[in-house]
PDB file of C-alpha atoms in Angstrom:
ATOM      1  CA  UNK A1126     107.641  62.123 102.788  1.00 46.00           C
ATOM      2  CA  UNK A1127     105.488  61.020 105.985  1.00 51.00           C
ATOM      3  CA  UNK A1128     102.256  62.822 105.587  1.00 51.00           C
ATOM      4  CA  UNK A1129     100.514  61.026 108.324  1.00 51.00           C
ATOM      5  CA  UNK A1130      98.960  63.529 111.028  1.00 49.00           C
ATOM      6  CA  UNK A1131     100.948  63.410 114.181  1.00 49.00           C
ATOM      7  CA  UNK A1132      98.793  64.350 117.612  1.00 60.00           C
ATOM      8  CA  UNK A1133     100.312  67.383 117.680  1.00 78.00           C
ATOM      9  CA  UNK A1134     102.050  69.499 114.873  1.00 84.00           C
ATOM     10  CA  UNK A1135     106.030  69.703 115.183  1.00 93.00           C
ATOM     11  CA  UNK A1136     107.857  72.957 114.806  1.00 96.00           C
ATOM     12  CA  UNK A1137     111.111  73.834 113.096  1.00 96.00           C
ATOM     13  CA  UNK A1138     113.592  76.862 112.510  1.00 95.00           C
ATOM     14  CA  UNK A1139     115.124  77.589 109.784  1.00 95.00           C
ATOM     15  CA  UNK A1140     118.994  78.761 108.981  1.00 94.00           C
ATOM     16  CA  UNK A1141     119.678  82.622 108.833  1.00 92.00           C
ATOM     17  CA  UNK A1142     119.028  83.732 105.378  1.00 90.00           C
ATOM     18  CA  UNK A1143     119.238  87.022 103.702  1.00 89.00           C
ATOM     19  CA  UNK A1144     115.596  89.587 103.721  1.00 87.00           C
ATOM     20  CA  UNK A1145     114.040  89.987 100.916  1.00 83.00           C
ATOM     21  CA  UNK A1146     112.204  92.988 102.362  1.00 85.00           C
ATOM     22  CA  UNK A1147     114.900  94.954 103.874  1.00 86.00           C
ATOM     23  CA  UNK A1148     118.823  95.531 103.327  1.00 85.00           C
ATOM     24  CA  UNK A1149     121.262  94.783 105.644  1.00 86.00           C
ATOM     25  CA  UNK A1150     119.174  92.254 107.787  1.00 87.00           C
ATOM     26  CA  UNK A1151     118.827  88.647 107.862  1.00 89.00           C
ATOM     27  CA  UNK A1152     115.485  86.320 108.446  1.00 92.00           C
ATOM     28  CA  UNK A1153     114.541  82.966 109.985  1.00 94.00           C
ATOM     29  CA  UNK A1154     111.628  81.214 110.161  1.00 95.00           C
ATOM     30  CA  UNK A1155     109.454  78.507 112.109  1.00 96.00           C
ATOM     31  CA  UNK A1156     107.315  75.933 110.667  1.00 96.00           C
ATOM     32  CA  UNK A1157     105.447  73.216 110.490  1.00 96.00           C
ATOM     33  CA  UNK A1158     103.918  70.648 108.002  1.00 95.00           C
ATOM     34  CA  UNK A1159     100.211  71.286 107.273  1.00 95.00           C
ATOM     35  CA  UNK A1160      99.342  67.373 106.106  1.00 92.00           C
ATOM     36  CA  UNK A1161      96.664  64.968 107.304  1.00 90.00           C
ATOM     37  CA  UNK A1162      92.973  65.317 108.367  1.00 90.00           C
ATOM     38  CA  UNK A1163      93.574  68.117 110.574  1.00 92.00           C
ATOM     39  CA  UNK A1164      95.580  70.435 107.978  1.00 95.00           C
ATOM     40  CA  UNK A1165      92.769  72.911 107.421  1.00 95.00           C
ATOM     41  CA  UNK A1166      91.406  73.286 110.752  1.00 95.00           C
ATOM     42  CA  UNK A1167      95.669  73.616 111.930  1.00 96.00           C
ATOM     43  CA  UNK A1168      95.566  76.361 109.283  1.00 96.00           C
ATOM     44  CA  UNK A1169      93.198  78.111 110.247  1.00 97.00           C
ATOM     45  CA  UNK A1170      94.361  78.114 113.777  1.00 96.00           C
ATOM     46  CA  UNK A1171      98.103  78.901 112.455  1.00 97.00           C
ATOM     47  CA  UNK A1172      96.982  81.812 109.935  1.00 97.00           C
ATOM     48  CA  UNK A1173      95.026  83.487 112.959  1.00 96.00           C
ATOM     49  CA  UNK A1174      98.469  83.055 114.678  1.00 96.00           C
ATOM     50  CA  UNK A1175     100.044  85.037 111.902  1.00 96.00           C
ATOM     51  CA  UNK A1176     101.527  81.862 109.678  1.00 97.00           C
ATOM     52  CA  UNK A1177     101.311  81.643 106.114  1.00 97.00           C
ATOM     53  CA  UNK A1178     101.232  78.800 104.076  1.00 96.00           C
ATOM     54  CA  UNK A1179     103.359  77.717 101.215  1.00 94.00           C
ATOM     55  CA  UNK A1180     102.273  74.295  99.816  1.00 94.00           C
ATOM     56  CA  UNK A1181     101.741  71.863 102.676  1.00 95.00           C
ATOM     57  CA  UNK A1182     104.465  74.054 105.231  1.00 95.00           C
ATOM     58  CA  UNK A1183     102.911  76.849 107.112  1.00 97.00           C
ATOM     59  CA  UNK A1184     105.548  79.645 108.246  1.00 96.00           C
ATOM     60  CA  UNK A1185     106.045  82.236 109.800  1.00 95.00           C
ATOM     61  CA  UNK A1186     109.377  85.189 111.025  1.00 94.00           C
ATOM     62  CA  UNK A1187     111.126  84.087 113.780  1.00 94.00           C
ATOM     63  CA  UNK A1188     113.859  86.632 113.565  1.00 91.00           C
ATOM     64  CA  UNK A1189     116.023  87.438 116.406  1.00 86.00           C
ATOM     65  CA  UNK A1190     116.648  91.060 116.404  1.00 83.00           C
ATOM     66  CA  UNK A1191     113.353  92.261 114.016  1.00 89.00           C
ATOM     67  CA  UNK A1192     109.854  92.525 114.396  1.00 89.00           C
ATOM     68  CA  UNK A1193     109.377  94.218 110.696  1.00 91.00           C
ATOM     69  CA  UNK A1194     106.463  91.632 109.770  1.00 94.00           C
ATOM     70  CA  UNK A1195     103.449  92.423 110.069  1.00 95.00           C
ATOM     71  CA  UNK A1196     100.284  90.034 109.764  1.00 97.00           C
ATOM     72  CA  UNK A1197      97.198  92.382 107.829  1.00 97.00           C
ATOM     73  CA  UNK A1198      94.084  91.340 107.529  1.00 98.00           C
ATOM     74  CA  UNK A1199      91.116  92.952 106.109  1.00 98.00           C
ATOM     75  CA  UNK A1200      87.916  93.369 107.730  1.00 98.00           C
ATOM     76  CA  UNK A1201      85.811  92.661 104.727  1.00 98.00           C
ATOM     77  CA  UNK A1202      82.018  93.159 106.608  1.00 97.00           C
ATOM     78  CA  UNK A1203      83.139  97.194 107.349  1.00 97.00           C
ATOM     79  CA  UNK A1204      85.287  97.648 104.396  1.00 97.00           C
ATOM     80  CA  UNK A1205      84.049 100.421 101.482  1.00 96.00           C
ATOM     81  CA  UNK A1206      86.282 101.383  98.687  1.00 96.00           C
ATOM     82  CA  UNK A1207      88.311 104.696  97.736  1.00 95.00           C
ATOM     83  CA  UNK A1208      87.126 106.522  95.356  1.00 96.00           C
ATOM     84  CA  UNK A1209      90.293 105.517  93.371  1.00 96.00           C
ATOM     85  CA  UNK A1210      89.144 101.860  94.345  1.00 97.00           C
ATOM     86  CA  UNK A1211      85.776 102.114  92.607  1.00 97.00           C
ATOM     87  CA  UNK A1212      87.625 103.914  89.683  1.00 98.00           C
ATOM     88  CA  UNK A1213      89.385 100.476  89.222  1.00 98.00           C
ATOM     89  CA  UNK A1214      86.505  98.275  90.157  1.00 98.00           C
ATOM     90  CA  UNK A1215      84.785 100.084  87.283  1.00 98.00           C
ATOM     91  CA  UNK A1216      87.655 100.017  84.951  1.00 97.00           C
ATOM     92  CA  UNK A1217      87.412  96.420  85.551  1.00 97.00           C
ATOM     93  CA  UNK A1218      83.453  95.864  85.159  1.00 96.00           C
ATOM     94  CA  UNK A1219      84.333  93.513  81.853  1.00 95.00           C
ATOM     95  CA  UNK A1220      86.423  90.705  84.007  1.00 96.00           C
ATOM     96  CA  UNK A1221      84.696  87.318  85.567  1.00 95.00           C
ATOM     97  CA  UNK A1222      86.403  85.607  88.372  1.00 96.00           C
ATOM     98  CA  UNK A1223      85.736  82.208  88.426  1.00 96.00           C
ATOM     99  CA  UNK A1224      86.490  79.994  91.129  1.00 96.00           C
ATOM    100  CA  UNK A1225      87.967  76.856  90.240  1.00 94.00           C
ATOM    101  CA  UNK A1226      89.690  73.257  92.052  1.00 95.00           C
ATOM    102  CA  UNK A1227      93.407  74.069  92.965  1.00 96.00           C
ATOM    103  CA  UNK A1228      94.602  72.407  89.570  1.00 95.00           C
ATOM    104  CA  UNK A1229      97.349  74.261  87.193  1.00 96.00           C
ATOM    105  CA  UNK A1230      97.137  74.537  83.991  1.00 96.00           C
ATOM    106  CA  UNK A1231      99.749  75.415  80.763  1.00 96.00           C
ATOM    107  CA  UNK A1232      97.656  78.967  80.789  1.00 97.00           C
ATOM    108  CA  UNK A1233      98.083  79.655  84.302  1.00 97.00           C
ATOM    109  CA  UNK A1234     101.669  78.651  83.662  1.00 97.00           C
ATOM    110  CA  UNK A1235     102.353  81.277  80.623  1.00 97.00           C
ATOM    111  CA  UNK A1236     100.745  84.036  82.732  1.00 97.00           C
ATOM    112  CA  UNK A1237     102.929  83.467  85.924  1.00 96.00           C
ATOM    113  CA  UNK A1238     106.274  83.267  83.868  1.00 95.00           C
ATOM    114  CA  UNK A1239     105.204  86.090  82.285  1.00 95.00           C
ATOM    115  CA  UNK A1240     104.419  87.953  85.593  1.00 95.00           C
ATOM    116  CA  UNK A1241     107.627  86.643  87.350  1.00 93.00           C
ATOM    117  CA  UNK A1242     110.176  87.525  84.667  1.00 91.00           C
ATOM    118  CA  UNK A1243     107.856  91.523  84.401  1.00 89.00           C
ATOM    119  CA  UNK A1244     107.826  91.974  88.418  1.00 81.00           C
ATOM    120  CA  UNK A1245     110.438  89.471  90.190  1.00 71.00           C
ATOM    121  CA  UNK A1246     113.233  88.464  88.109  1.00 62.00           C
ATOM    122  CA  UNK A1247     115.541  88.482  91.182  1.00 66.00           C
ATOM    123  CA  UNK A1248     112.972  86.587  93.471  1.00 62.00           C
ATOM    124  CA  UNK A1249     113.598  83.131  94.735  1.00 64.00           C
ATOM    125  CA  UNK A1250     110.993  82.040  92.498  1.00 75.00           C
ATOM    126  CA  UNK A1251     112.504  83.648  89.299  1.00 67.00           C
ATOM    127  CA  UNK A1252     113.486  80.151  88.247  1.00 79.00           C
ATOM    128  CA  UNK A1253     110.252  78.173  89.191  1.00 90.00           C
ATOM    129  CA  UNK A1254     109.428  75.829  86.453  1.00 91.00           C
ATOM    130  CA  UNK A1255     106.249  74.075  85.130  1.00 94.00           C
ATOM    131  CA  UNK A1256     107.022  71.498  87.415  1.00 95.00           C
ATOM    132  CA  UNK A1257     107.580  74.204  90.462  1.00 95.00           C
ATOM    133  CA  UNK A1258     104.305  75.867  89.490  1.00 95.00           C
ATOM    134  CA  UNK A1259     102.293  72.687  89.594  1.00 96.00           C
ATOM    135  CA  UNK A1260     103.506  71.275  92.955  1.00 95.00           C
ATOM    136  CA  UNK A1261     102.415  75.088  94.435  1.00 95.00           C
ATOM    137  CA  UNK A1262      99.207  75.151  93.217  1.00 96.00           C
ATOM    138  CA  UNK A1263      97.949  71.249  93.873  1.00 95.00           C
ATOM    139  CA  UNK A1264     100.576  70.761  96.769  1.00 93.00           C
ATOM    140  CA  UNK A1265      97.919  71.333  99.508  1.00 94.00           C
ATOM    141  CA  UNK A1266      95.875  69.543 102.115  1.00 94.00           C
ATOM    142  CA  UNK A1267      93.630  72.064 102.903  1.00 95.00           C
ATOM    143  CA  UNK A1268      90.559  73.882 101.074  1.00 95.00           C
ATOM    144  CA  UNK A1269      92.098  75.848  98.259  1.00 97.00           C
ATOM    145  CA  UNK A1270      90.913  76.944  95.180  1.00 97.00           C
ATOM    146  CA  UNK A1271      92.266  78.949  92.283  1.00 98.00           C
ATOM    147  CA  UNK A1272      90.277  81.978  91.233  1.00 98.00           C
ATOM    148  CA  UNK A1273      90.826  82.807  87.263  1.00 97.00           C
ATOM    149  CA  UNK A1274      90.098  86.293  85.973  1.00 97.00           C
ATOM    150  CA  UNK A1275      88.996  86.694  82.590  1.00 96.00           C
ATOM    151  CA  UNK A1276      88.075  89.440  80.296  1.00 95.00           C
ATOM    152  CA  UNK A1277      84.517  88.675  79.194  1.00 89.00           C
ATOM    153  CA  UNK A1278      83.485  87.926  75.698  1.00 82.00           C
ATOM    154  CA  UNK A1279      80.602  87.475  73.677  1.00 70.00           C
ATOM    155  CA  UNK A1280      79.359  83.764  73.436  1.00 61.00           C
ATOM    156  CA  UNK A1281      81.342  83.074  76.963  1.00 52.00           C
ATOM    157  CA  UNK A1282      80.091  80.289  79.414  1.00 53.00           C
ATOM    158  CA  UNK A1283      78.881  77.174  78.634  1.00 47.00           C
ATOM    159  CA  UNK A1284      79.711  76.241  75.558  1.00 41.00           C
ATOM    160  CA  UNK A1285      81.295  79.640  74.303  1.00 42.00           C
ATOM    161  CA  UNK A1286      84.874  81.012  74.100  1.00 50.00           C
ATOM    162  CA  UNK A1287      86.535  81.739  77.117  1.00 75.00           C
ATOM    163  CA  UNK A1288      88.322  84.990  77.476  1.00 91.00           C
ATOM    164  CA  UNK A1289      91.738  86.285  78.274  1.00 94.00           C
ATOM    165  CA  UNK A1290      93.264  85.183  81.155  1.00 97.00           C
ATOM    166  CA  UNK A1291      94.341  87.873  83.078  1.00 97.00           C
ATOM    167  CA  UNK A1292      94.932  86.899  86.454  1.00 98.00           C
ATOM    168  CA  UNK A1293      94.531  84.248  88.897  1.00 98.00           C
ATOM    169  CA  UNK A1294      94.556  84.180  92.485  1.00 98.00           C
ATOM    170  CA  UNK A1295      95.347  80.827  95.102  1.00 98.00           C
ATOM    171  CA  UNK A1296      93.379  81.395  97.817  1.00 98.00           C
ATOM    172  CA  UNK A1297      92.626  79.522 100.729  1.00 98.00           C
ATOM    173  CA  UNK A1298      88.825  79.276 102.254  1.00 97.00           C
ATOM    174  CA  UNK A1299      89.426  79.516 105.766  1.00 97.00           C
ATOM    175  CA  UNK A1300      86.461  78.996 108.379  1.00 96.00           C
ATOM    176  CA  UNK A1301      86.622  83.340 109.292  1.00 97.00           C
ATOM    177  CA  UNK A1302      88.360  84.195 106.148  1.00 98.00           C
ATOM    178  CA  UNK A1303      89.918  84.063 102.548  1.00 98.00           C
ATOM    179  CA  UNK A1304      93.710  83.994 102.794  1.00 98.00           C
ATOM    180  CA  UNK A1305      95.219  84.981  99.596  1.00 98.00           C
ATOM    181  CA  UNK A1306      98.098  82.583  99.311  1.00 97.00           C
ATOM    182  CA  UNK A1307      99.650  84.163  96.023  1.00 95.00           C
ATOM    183  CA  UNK A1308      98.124  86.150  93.223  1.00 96.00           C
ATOM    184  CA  UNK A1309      99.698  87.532  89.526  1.00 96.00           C
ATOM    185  CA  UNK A1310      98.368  89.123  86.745  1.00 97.00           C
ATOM    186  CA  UNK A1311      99.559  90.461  83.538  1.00 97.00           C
ATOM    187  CA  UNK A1312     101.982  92.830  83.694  1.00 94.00           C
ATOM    188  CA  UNK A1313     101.071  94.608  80.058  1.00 95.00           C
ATOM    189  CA  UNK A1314      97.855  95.921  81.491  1.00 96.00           C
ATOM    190  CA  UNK A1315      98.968  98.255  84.294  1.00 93.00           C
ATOM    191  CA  UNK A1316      96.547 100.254  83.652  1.00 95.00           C
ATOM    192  CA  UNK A1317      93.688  97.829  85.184  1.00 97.00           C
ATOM    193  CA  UNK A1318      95.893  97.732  88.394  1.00 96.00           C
ATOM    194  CA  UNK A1319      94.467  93.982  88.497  1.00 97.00           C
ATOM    195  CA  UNK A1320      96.488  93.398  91.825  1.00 96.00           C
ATOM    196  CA  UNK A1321      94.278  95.868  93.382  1.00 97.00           C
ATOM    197  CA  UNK A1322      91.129  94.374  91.900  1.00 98.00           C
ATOM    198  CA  UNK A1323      91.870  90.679  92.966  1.00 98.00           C
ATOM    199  CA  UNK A1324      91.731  91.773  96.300  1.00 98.00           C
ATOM    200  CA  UNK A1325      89.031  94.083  95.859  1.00 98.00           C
ATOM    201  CA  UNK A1326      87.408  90.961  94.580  1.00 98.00           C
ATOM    202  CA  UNK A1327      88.292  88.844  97.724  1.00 98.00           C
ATOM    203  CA  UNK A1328      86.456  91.314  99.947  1.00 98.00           C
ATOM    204  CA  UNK A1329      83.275  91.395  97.939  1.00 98.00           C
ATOM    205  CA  UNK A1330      83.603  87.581  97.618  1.00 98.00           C
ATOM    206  CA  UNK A1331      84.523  87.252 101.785  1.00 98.00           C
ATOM    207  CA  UNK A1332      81.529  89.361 102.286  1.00 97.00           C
ATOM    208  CA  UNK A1333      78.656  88.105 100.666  1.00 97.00           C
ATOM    209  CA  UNK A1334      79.974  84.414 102.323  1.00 97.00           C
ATOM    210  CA  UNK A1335      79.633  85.965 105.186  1.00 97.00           C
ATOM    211  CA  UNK A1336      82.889  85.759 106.225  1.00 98.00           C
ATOM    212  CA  UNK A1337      84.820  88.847 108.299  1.00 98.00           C
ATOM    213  CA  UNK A1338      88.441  88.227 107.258  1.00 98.00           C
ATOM    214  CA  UNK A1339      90.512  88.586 104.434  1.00 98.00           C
ATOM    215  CA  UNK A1340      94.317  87.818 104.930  1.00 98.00           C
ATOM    216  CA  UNK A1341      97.022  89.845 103.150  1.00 97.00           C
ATOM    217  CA  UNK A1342      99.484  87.975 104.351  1.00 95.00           C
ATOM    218  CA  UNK A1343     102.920  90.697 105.906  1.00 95.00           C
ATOM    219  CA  UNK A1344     103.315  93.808 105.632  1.00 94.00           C
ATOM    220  CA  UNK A1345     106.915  95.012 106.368  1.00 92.00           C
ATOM    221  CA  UNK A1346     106.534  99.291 107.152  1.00 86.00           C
ATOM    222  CA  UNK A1347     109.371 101.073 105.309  1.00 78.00           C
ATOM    223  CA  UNK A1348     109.054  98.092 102.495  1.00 80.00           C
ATOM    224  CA  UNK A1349     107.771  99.809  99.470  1.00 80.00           C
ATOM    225  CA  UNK A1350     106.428  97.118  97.650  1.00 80.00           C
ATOM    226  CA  UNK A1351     104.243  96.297 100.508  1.00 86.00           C
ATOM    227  CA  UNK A1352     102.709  99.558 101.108  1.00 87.00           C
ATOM    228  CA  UNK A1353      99.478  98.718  98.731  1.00 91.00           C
ATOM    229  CA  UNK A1354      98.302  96.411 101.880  1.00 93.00           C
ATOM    230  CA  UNK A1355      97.351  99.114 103.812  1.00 93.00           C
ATOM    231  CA  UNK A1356      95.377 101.000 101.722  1.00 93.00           C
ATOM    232  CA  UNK A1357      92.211  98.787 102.260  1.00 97.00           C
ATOM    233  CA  UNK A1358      90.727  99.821 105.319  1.00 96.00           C
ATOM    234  CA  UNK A1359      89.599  99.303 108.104  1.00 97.00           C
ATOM    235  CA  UNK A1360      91.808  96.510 109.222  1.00 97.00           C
ATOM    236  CA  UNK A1361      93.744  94.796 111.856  1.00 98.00           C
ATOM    237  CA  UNK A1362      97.189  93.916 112.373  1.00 97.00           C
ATOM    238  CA  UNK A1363      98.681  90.866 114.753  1.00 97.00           C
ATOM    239  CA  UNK A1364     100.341  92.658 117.259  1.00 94.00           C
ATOM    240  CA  UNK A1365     102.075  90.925 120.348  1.00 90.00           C
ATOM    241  CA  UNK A1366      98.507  91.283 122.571  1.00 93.00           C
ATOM    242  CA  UNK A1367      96.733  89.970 120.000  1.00 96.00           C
ATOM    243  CA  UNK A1368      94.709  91.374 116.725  1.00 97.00           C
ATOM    244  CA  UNK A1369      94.729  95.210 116.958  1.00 97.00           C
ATOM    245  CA  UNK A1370      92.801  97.722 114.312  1.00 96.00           C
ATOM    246  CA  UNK A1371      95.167  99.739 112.310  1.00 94.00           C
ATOM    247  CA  UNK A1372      95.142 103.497 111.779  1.00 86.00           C
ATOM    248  CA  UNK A1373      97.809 104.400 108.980  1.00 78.00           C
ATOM    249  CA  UNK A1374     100.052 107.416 108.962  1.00 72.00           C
ATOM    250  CA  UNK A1375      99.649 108.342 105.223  1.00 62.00           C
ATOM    251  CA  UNK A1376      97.664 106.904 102.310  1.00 55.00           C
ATOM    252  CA  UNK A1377     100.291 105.217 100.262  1.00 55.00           C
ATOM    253  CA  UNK A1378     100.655 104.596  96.407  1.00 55.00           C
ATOM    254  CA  UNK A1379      98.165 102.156  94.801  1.00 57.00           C
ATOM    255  CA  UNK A1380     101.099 100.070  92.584  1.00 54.00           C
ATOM    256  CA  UNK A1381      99.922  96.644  92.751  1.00 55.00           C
TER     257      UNK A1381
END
C-alpha cells in the first residue's frame, strides 16, 4: 500500500451494504486514508467533520435516503455526573486506568474475544482474529494510545502484580478532544457497567488536560444499543449548520 501523503486527501464511496443499526435500510460510506505526516492534524479536522476512524481509513455515512447518524460529542469542561453515574464511578473506585502506546497484547486479545463472542457474535467483527486485533490497535498514523483498566491489588506498580484486566479503551488524543475509537470490557461483571465508566473516565481524563471534547462517535435515535450516548450531558450533536447542543426527550437506560 502507498502510504505517502498526497497534497490533498482523496475521497471514496463505498458499495450499498446492509445497516447494522436499523432494519430494512441499507448504508454507504465515504472515506479517505489517514497516512503520512499530516494524518493527525487530517483527523482532527475529519472527526470535527463527523468522520471516524478505523485503522488508517477515516469514514463516515454517506447514505442516500437516511440521515439516522448522528455525530455526539461530549462537552467534558460542563459535564457533572447522574447520581446513577457517581453510583458507578464509586462502584468502580478499586480500578486504575493506565494509559499505554497503541501496542496489543495476548491479554487484550483474550478480553476482546471474550467481549465479542458475550455482546456481538453477529457483528462484522465476530470473526476478527489475533492477527485482526493487532493490525486495529497498531494500524494507525496518528496519536493513539490504549487505556487498560485494572482492578487494583496490593503490591501493584512498579515491581508488583498487576491486576485484572478488565477493560481497555483505543482512544485517540485529538488537539480539542479524546475520540474513543473502540472500547470492551468484560462481560461477567455487568454489574460495574464498565462501558459507562470508561467514558466516565474519558471525561475526567479530557478535563483535567484541558481539553473540551470527548467524541462518542454516532448515535442512530430509535437504535437501542446506542441510546447510552446520550445520557452524558450536556453535549452537542453535528447537525447540517454545524455543532448544535442537544436537549434529549427522555433519559434512556444505562446498558453499556
Amino acid at each position: 500500500m502507498n502510504t505517502q501523503s498526497a497534497p490533498s486527501p482523496q475521497f471514496y464511496l463505498t458499495a450499498p451494504a446492509a445497516c447494522p443499526y436499523l432494519p430494512n435500510e441499507t448504508e454507504r460510506k465515504v472515506f479517505t486514508h489517514l497516512v503520512g505526516p499530516r494524518a493527525s492534524d487530517m483527523n482532527d479536522l475529519l472527526t470535527q467533520g463527523g468522520f471516524r476512524r478505523s485503522q488508517n481509513i477515516a469514514y463516515r455515512p454517506a447514505c442516500e435516503a437516511c440521515r439516522a447518524c448522528v455525530s455526539v460529542r461530549i462537552l467534558a469542561h460542563e459535564f457533572s455526573p447522574a447520581r446513577s453515574m457517581r453510583r458507578i464511578q464509586a462502584l468502580n473506585s478499586d480500578i486504575v486506568g493506565t494509559e499505554t502506546a497503541a501496542r496489543p497484547s495476548a491479554e487484550q486479545f483474550a478480553l476482546f474475544r471474550a467481549y465479542l463472542d458475550d455482546r456481538h457474535q453477529k457483528g462484522g467483527m465476530s470473526d476478527m482474529s489475533s492477527l485482526d486485533y493487532a493490525v486495529m490497535i497498531e494500524d494507525t498514523h496518528v496519536n493513539t494510545r490504549v487505556i487498560e483498566y485494572r482492578v487494583r491489588t496490593e503490591g501493584s506498580g512498579i515491581g508488583g502484580t498487576r491486576g485484572e484486566l478488565v477493560a481497555c479503551a483505543l482512544t485517540d488524543l485529538m488537539g480539542d478532544g479524546l475520540s474513543m475509537v473502540y472500547s470492551f470490557f468484560n462481560p461477567k461483571l455487568d454489574r460495574r457497567s464498565l462501558g459507562t465508566f470508561m467514558i466516565l473516565d474519558h471525561i475526567r481524563r479530557a478535563h483535567t488536560m484541558g481539553l473540551p471534547h470527548v467524541y462518542l462517535g454516532y448515535w442512530v435515535k430509535g437504535s437501542r444499543k446506542m441510546d447510552y450516548k446520550t445520557r452524558f450531558q450536556p453535549q452537542e450533536h453535528l447537525m447540517a449548520t454545524g455543532w448544535e447542543r442537544y436537549t434529549p426527550e427522555r433519559t434512556p437506560p444505562l446498558d453499556t
